[in-house]
mmCIF file of C-alpha atoms and ligand atoms in Angstrom:
data_model
loop_
_atom_site.group_PDB
_atom_site.id
_atom_site.type_symbol
_atom_site.label_atom_id
_atom_site.label_comp_id
_atom_site.label_asym_id
_atom_site.label_seq_id
_atom_site.Cartn_x
_atom_site.Cartn_y
_atom_site.Cartn_z
ATOM 1 C CA MET A 1 0.106 0.051 -0.064
ATOM 2 C CA ASN A 2 1.256 3.480 -0.793
ATOM 3 C CA ILE A 3 2.031 5.148 2.487
ATOM 4 C CA ILE A 4 1.779 8.645 0.945
ATOM 5 C CA THR A 5 -1.567 8.297 -0.905
ATOM 6 C CA LYS A 6 -3.238 5.992 1.527
ATOM 7 C CA LYS A 7 -6.312 7.540 3.052
ATOM 8 C CA SER A 8 -5.657 7.542 6.793
ATOM 9 C CA GLN A 9 -8.145 7.337 9.712
ATOM 10 C CA ASN A 10 -8.034 9.032 13.096
ATOM 11 C CA LYS A 11 -5.409 11.574 11.784
ATOM 12 C CA ASP A 12 -6.728 14.326 14.045
ATOM 13 C CA LEU A 13 -3.776 16.137 15.507
ATOM 14 C CA ARG A 14 -4.727 18.021 18.697
ATOM 15 C CA HIS A 15 -1.656 17.527 20.944
ATOM 16 C CA ILE A 16 2.017 17.531 20.039
ATOM 17 C CA SER A 17 4.484 16.686 22.804
ATOM 18 C CA VAL A 18 8.367 17.199 22.411
ATOM 19 C CA ILE A 19 11.460 15.908 24.188
ATOM 20 C CA MET A 20 13.841 18.546 23.335
ATOM 21 C CA ASP A 21 17.108 16.699 23.316
ATOM 22 C CA GLY A 22 20.702 17.473 22.063
ATOM 23 C CA ASN A 23 21.404 21.081 23.312
ATOM 24 C CA GLY A 24 24.730 19.898 24.784
ATOM 25 C CA ARG A 25 25.838 17.930 21.744
ATOM 26 C CA TRP A 26 24.857 20.969 19.470
ATOM 27 C CA ALA A 27 27.118 23.232 21.612
ATOM 28 C CA LEU A 28 29.987 20.717 21.333
ATOM 29 C CA LYS A 29 29.485 20.370 17.653
ATOM 30 C CA ASN A 30 29.701 24.109 17.280
ATOM 31 C CA ASP A 31 32.634 24.489 19.674
ATOM 32 C CA LEU A 32 30.591 26.453 22.187
ATOM 33 C CA PRO A 33 29.998 26.027 25.945
ATOM 34 C CA ARG A 34 26.941 23.859 26.859
ATOM 35 C CA PHE A 35 24.821 26.879 27.960
ATOM 36 C CA GLU A 36 24.823 28.225 24.397
ATOM 37 C CA GLY A 37 22.976 25.029 23.371
ATOM 38 C CA HIS A 38 20.294 25.541 26.009
ATOM 39 C CA LYS A 39 19.992 29.274 24.915
ATOM 40 C CA LYS A 40 19.658 28.294 21.252
ATOM 41 C CA GLY A 41 17.241 25.415 22.387
ATOM 42 C CA ALA A 42 14.983 28.039 24.199
ATOM 43 C CA LYS A 43 14.912 30.065 20.823
ATOM 44 C CA THR A 44 13.960 26.727 19.043
ATOM 45 C CA ALA A 45 11.040 26.127 21.655
ATOM 46 C CA LYS A 46 9.581 29.635 20.767
ATOM 47 C CA CYS A 47 9.973 28.795 17.043
ATOM 48 C CA VAL A 48 7.995 25.462 17.579
ATOM 49 C CA ILE A 49 5.285 27.334 19.548
ATOM 50 C CA LYS A 50 4.887 29.596 16.340
ATOM 51 C CA TYR A 51 4.698 26.639 14.065
ATOM 52 C CA CYS A 52 1.891 25.224 16.266
ATOM 53 C CA LEU A 53 0.127 28.459 16.173
ATOM 54 C CA LYS A 54 0.525 28.319 12.346
ATOM 55 C CA GLN A 55 -0.783 24.750 12.201
ATOM 56 C CA LYS A 56 -3.679 25.434 14.621
ATOM 57 C CA ILE A 57 -2.465 22.844 17.073
ATOM 58 C CA GLN A 58 -4.402 22.987 20.400
ATOM 59 C CA TYR A 59 -1.963 21.588 22.838
ATOM 60 C CA LEU A 60 1.818 21.557 22.856
ATOM 61 C CA SER A 61 3.796 19.928 25.677
ATOM 62 C CA LEU A 62 7.593 20.497 26.115
ATOM 63 C CA PHE A 63 9.743 18.491 28.582
ATOM 64 C CA ALA A 64 11.803 21.396 29.869
ATOM 65 C CA PHE A 65 13.354 19.829 32.915
ATOM 66 C CA SER A 66 13.110 16.399 34.396
ATOM 67 C CA LYS A 67 13.502 15.293 38.069
ATOM 68 C CA GLU A 68 16.776 13.430 36.846
ATOM 69 C CA ASN A 69 18.142 16.833 35.555
ATOM 70 C CA TRP A 70 18.754 18.160 39.035
ATOM 71 C CA LEU A 71 21.786 15.646 38.928
ATOM 72 C CA ARG A 72 23.611 17.821 36.386
ATOM 73 C CA PRO A 73 26.435 20.197 37.384
ATOM 74 C CA LYS A 74 24.924 23.032 39.424
ATOM 75 C CA LYS A 75 26.257 25.617 36.996
ATOM 76 C CA GLU A 76 24.140 24.117 34.173
ATOM 77 C CA VAL A 77 21.021 23.729 36.420
ATOM 78 C CA ASP A 78 21.295 27.412 37.375
ATOM 79 C CA TYR A 79 21.665 28.494 33.785
ATOM 80 C CA ILE A 80 18.489 26.358 32.722
ATOM 81 C CA MET A 81 16.577 28.073 35.605
ATOM 82 C CA LYS A 82 17.848 31.514 34.672
ATOM 83 C CA LEU A 83 16.801 30.866 30.998
ATOM 84 C CA LEU A 84 13.368 29.824 32.277
ATOM 85 C CA SER A 85 12.784 32.855 34.490
ATOM 86 C CA ARG A 86 14.122 35.192 31.683
ATOM 87 C CA SER A 87 11.729 33.469 29.195
ATOM 88 C CA LEU A 88 8.798 33.892 31.603
ATOM 89 C CA ILE A 89 9.520 37.661 31.954
ATOM 90 C CA ASN A 90 10.297 38.369 28.233
ATOM 91 C CA GLU A 91 7.788 36.049 26.633
ATOM 92 C CA LYS A 92 4.641 36.786 28.734
ATOM 93 C CA LYS A 93 3.662 39.531 26.297
ATOM 94 C CA PHE A 94 4.035 36.941 23.323
ATOM 95 C CA LEU A 95 1.909 34.443 25.216
ATOM 96 C CA ILE A 96 -0.884 36.950 25.753
ATOM 97 C CA GLU A 97 -0.715 38.431 22.172
ATOM 98 C CA ASN A 98 -1.117 34.954 20.697
ATOM 99 C CA ASP A 99 -3.909 33.773 22.895
ATOM 100 C CA ILE A 100 -1.627 30.990 24.401
ATOM 101 C CA LYS A 101 -2.661 29.549 27.778
ATOM 102 C CA LEU A 102 0.395 28.476 29.892
ATOM 103 C CA LYS A 103 0.218 25.291 32.093
ATOM 104 C CA VAL A 104 2.826 23.679 34.072
ATOM 105 C CA ILE A 105 3.029 20.010 35.113
ATOM 106 C CA GLY A 106 5.611 18.738 37.655
ATOM 107 C CA ASP A 107 6.645 18.725 41.216
ATOM 108 C CA LEU A 108 7.888 22.350 41.579
ATOM 109 C CA SER A 109 8.653 21.911 45.246
ATOM 110 C CA ASN A 110 12.271 22.124 44.364
ATOM 111 C CA ILE A 111 11.947 25.097 42.039
ATOM 112 C CA SER A 112 12.961 28.477 43.497
ATOM 113 C CA PRO A 113 10.124 30.535 44.793
ATOM 114 C CA SER A 114 11.070 33.471 42.557
ATOM 115 C CA ILE A 115 10.444 31.198 39.583
ATOM 116 C CA THR A 116 7.178 29.606 40.863
ATOM 117 C CA LYS A 117 5.915 33.318 41.411
ATOM 118 C CA LEU A 118 6.707 34.158 37.702
ATOM 119 C CA LEU A 119 5.000 30.831 36.609
ATOM 120 C CA ASP A 120 1.947 31.461 38.797
ATOM 121 C CA GLN A 121 1.723 35.098 37.305
ATOM 122 C CA ALA A 122 1.904 33.877 33.616
ATOM 123 C CA ILE A 123 -0.472 31.068 34.263
ATOM 124 C CA ASN A 124 -2.862 33.407 35.802
ATOM 125 C CA ASP A 125 -2.492 36.007 33.129
ATOM 126 C CA THR A 126 -3.003 33.560 30.329
ATOM 127 C CA GLN A 127 -5.802 31.352 32.046
ATOM 128 C CA ASN A 128 -8.555 32.660 29.841
ATOM 129 C CA ASN A 129 -6.710 32.392 26.572
ATOM 130 C CA LYS A 130 -8.310 30.047 24.012
ATOM 131 C CA GLY A 131 -5.705 29.335 21.461
ATOM 132 C CA LEU A 132 -2.810 27.033 21.830
ATOM 133 C CA THR A 133 -2.312 25.434 25.472
ATOM 134 C CA LEU A 134 1.407 25.330 26.129
ATOM 135 C CA LEU A 135 2.314 22.753 28.686
ATOM 136 C CA ILE A 136 5.697 22.894 30.235
ATOM 137 C CA ALA A 137 7.054 19.841 32.155
ATOM 138 C CA LEU A 138 9.283 21.088 34.811
ATOM 139 C CA ASP A 139 10.707 19.063 37.658
ATOM 140 C CA TYR A 140 8.583 16.271 36.180
ATOM 141 C CA THR A 141 8.752 12.561 35.501
ATOM 142 C CA GLY A 142 5.901 10.270 34.498
ATOM 143 C CA ARG A 143 6.441 7.770 37.291
ATOM 144 C CA TRP A 144 6.292 10.671 39.862
ATOM 145 C CA GLU A 145 2.947 11.682 38.341
ATOM 146 C CA ILE A 146 1.537 8.322 38.390
ATOM 147 C CA LEU A 147 2.658 7.829 42.027
ATOM 148 C CA GLU A 148 1.173 11.051 43.017
ATOM 149 C CA ALA A 149 -2.120 10.133 41.337
ATOM 150 C CA VAL A 150 -2.049 6.663 43.174
ATOM 151 C CA LYS A 151 -1.629 8.381 46.590
ATOM 152 C CA LYS A 152 -4.434 10.869 45.964
ATOM 153 C CA LEU A 153 -6.691 7.982 44.661
ATOM 154 C CA SER A 154 -5.776 5.789 47.629
ATOM 155 C CA SER A 155 -6.755 8.709 50.043
ATOM 156 C CA ASP A 156 -10.012 9.024 48.417
ATOM 157 C CA ILE A 157 -10.633 5.287 48.561
ATOM 158 C CA SER A 158 -9.902 5.242 52.280
ATOM 159 C CA LYS A 159 -12.371 8.097 52.922
ATOM 160 C CA ASN A 160 -14.844 6.190 51.030
ATOM 161 C CA ASN A 161 -15.217 8.890 48.210
ATOM 162 C CA VAL A 162 -14.205 6.347 45.609
ATOM 163 C CA ASP A 163 -15.369 2.796 45.241
ATOM 164 C CA ILE A 164 -12.389 0.677 44.239
ATOM 165 C CA ASN A 165 -14.440 -1.556 42.019
ATOM 166 C CA ASN A 166 -15.527 1.355 39.806
ATOM 167 C CA ILE A 167 -12.086 2.697 39.124
ATOM 168 C CA ASP A 168 -11.474 2.740 35.336
ATOM 169 C CA GLU A 169 -8.980 4.488 33.071
ATOM 170 C CA PRO A 170 -10.998 7.704 32.603
ATOM 171 C CA GLN A 171 -11.350 8.020 36.338
ATOM 172 C CA PHE A 172 -7.700 7.438 36.922
ATOM 173 C CA LYS A 173 -6.840 9.977 34.344
ATOM 174 C CA ASN A 174 -8.675 12.525 36.633
ATOM 175 C CA TYR A 175 -5.939 12.151 39.153
ATOM 176 C CA LEU A 176 -3.174 12.951 36.651
ATOM 177 C CA GLN A 177 -1.747 16.529 36.202
ATOM 178 C CA THR A 178 -3.001 16.251 32.630
ATOM 179 C CA SER A 179 -6.553 15.511 33.711
ATOM 180 C CA ASP A 180 -8.008 18.239 31.464
ATOM 181 C CA ILE A 181 -5.627 17.641 28.456
ATOM 182 C CA PRO A 182 -6.073 15.146 25.670
ATOM 183 C CA ASP A 183 -3.322 12.513 25.339
ATOM 184 C CA PRO A 184 -0.606 13.482 22.979
ATOM 185 C CA ASP A 185 -1.215 12.427 19.303
ATOM 186 C CA LEU A 186 2.440 12.780 18.307
ATOM 187 C CA LEU A 187 5.661 12.713 20.222
ATOM 188 C CA ILE A 188 8.880 14.105 18.786
ATOM 189 C CA ARG A 189 12.188 13.402 20.375
ATOM 190 C CA THR A 190 15.261 14.986 18.710
ATOM 191 C CA SER A 191 19.076 13.987 18.685
ATOM 192 C CA GLY A 192 18.747 10.285 17.696
ATOM 193 C CA GLU A 193 17.927 8.870 21.283
ATOM 194 C CA LYS A 194 15.227 6.357 21.172
ATOM 195 C CA ARG A 195 13.588 6.383 24.563
ATOM 196 C CA LEU A 196 10.887 8.034 26.576
ATOM 197 C CA SER A 197 13.084 9.082 29.494
ATOM 198 C CA ASN A 198 10.172 9.143 31.991
ATOM 199 C CA PHE A 199 7.971 11.640 29.958
ATOM 200 C CA LEU A 200 4.165 11.270 30.104
ATOM 201 C CA LEU A 201 4.225 7.552 30.600
ATOM 202 C CA TRP A 202 0.517 7.143 31.093
ATOM 203 C CA GLN A 203 -0.406 9.672 28.262
ATOM 204 C CA LEU A 204 1.884 8.287 25.593
ATOM 205 C CA SER A 205 0.207 4.707 25.351
ATOM 206 C CA TYR A 206 -1.190 5.284 21.784
ATOM 207 C CA THR A 207 0.937 8.257 20.694
ATOM 208 C CA GLU A 208 2.652 8.228 17.290
ATOM 209 C CA ILE A 209 6.366 8.495 18.017
ATOM 210 C CA PHE A 210 8.973 10.217 15.957
ATOM 211 C CA PHE A 211 12.679 9.740 16.727
ATOM 212 C CA ILE A 212 14.552 12.129 14.562
ATOM 213 C CA ASN A 213 18.353 12.656 14.373
ATOM 214 C CA GLU A 214 18.473 16.353 14.327
ATOM 215 C CA LEU A 215 19.759 18.057 17.524
ATOM 216 C CA TRP A 216 17.042 20.230 19.169
ATOM 217 C CA PRO A 217 18.716 23.600 18.391
ATOM 218 C CA ASP A 218 18.705 22.548 14.611
ATOM 219 C CA PHE A 219 14.945 21.594 14.633
ATOM 220 C CA ASN A 220 13.050 23.811 12.011
ATOM 221 C CA GLU A 221 9.750 24.358 10.369
ATOM 222 C CA THR A 222 10.518 22.084 7.451
ATOM 223 C CA ILE A 223 11.280 19.213 9.824
ATOM 224 C CA PHE A 224 8.104 19.982 11.706
ATOM 225 C CA ASN A 225 5.903 20.089 8.606
ATOM 226 C CA ASN A 226 7.339 16.861 7.210
ATOM 227 C CA ILE A 227 6.625 15.039 10.651
ATOM 228 C CA ILE A 228 3.051 16.362 10.455
ATOM 229 C CA LEU A 229 2.731 15.121 6.932
ATOM 230 C CA GLU A 230 4.000 11.613 7.927
ATOM 231 C CA PHE A 231 1.810 11.621 10.902
ATOM 232 C CA LYS A 232 -1.264 12.258 8.716
ATOM 233 C CA ASN A 233 -0.226 9.223 6.535
ATOM 234 C CA ARG A 234 0.081 6.884 9.594
ATOM 235 C CA GLU A 235 -2.951 4.734 10.400
ATOM 236 C CA ARG A 236 -3.817 4.923 14.002
ATOM 237 C CA ARG A 237 -5.657 1.649 14.725
ATOM 238 C CA PHE A 238 -5.855 1.900 18.497
ATOM 239 C CA GLY A 239 -5.779 -1.968 18.598
ATOM 240 C CA LYS A 240 -8.465 -2.383 16.049
ATOM 241 C CA ILE A 241 -7.913 -3.639 12.366
ATOM 242 C CA SER A 242 -7.777 -1.469 9.213
ATOM 243 C CA GLU A 243 -11.325 -2.557 7.835
ATOM 244 C CA GLN A 244 -12.878 -1.493 11.189
ATOM 245 C CA LEU A 245 -11.452 1.997 10.742
ATOM 246 C CA ASN A 246 -12.824 2.102 7.052
ATOM 247 C CA ASN A 247 -16.154 0.731 7.910
ATOM 248 C CA SER A 248 -18.171 2.498 10.551
ATOM 249 C CA SER A 249 -20.542 -0.456 10.984
ATOM 250 C CA MET A 250 -17.672 -2.501 12.315
ATOM 251 C CA ASN A 251 -16.618 0.290 14.560
ATOM 252 C CA THR A 252 -17.817 -1.471 17.729
HETATM 253 C C1 LIG B 1 18.286 18.566 26.593
HETATM 254 O O1 LIG B 1 19.506 18.711 25.873
HETATM 255 C C2 LIG B 1 17.690 19.781 27.112
HETATM 256 C C3 LIG B 1 17.512 19.988 28.402
HETATM 257 C C4 LIG B 1 17.728 19.045 29.552
HETATM 258 C C5 LIG B 1 16.922 21.366 28.911
HETATM 259 C C6 LIG B 1 15.919 21.866 28.047
HETATM 260 C C7 LIG B 1 15.802 23.263 28.137
HETATM 261 C C8 LIG B 1 15.652 24.078 27.047
HETATM 262 C C9 LIG B 1 15.366 23.750 25.674
HETATM 263 C C10 LIG B 1 15.606 25.537 27.340
HETATM 264 C C11 LIG B 1 14.634 25.956 28.269
HETATM 265 C C12 LIG B 1 13.250 25.787 27.730
HETATM 266 C C13 LIG B 1 12.334 26.539 27.805
HETATM 267 C C14 LIG B 1 10.861 26.177 27.587
HETATM 268 C C15 LIG B 1 12.487 27.965 28.430
HETATM 269 P P1 LIG B 1 20.750 18.103 26.662
HETATM 270 O O2 LIG B 1 21.326 19.129 27.454
HETATM 271 O O3 LIG B 1 20.354 16.862 27.318
HETATM 272 O O4 LIG B 1 21.594 17.716 25.405
HETATM 273 P P2 LIG B 1 22.771 16.564 25.347
HETATM 274 O O5 LIG B 1 21.946 15.239 25.585
HETATM 275 O O6 LIG B 1 23.341 16.670 24.015
HETATM 276 O O7 LIG B 1 23.779 16.812 26.420
#
């Protein structure tokens, strides 16, 4: 079957998630200190937000900082945090002007109060925006999020607020930080690494994954548009068979 001309089903693209990898290697390749890679990486993140606006994507989630990233040299962690606070200050106007709603997922208990204050302000100032929802994962891992959900659910069970026999996947999703966000349709990871690295472990169950070789700071609109084109030609069967997707009478 011709993959380019085949009429695909379920090709709706609401939510794109990205593991922005390769900043350090980009810096090394260009004979620059690592922080220059992160600086260029932050600029690339803004470009990707603009590509999503152009393509009318509803949700973009970016893995900005994992719990494991605290283990990096303090100087690098400090720089990433500085970049984040600078972005929050400089880009709030951009978020507002472009109808972007900011959300954050993650622990945040280790993030400095000056940054959480900036985050709270930006989240508050963009809460009524209706265009793109930008989800930043900060001090986040998927396992941490699932454990937190299990703790809250267990507490509700022990208080008899929830009947253990009635727990299903939609109800469990309500306990996740992404309870009000549809699962990603597409995940992009740059830099040639082929792993999920603890990102959105529950939510990525049926996501189409694109592992690409380009380093994050080199990511551009052509690559983005080509991925979307290939995504639209993938058949998302969600466990069913092709014939069921093409014949609505078999769709049960
Ligand atoms: C991965 O590259 C990148 C990070 C761990 C940090 C991501 C941060 C940014 C892109 C900038 C800040 C983002 C926002 C939204 C303000 P790496 O350092 O792991 O690269 P390497 O694997 O080549 O060393």
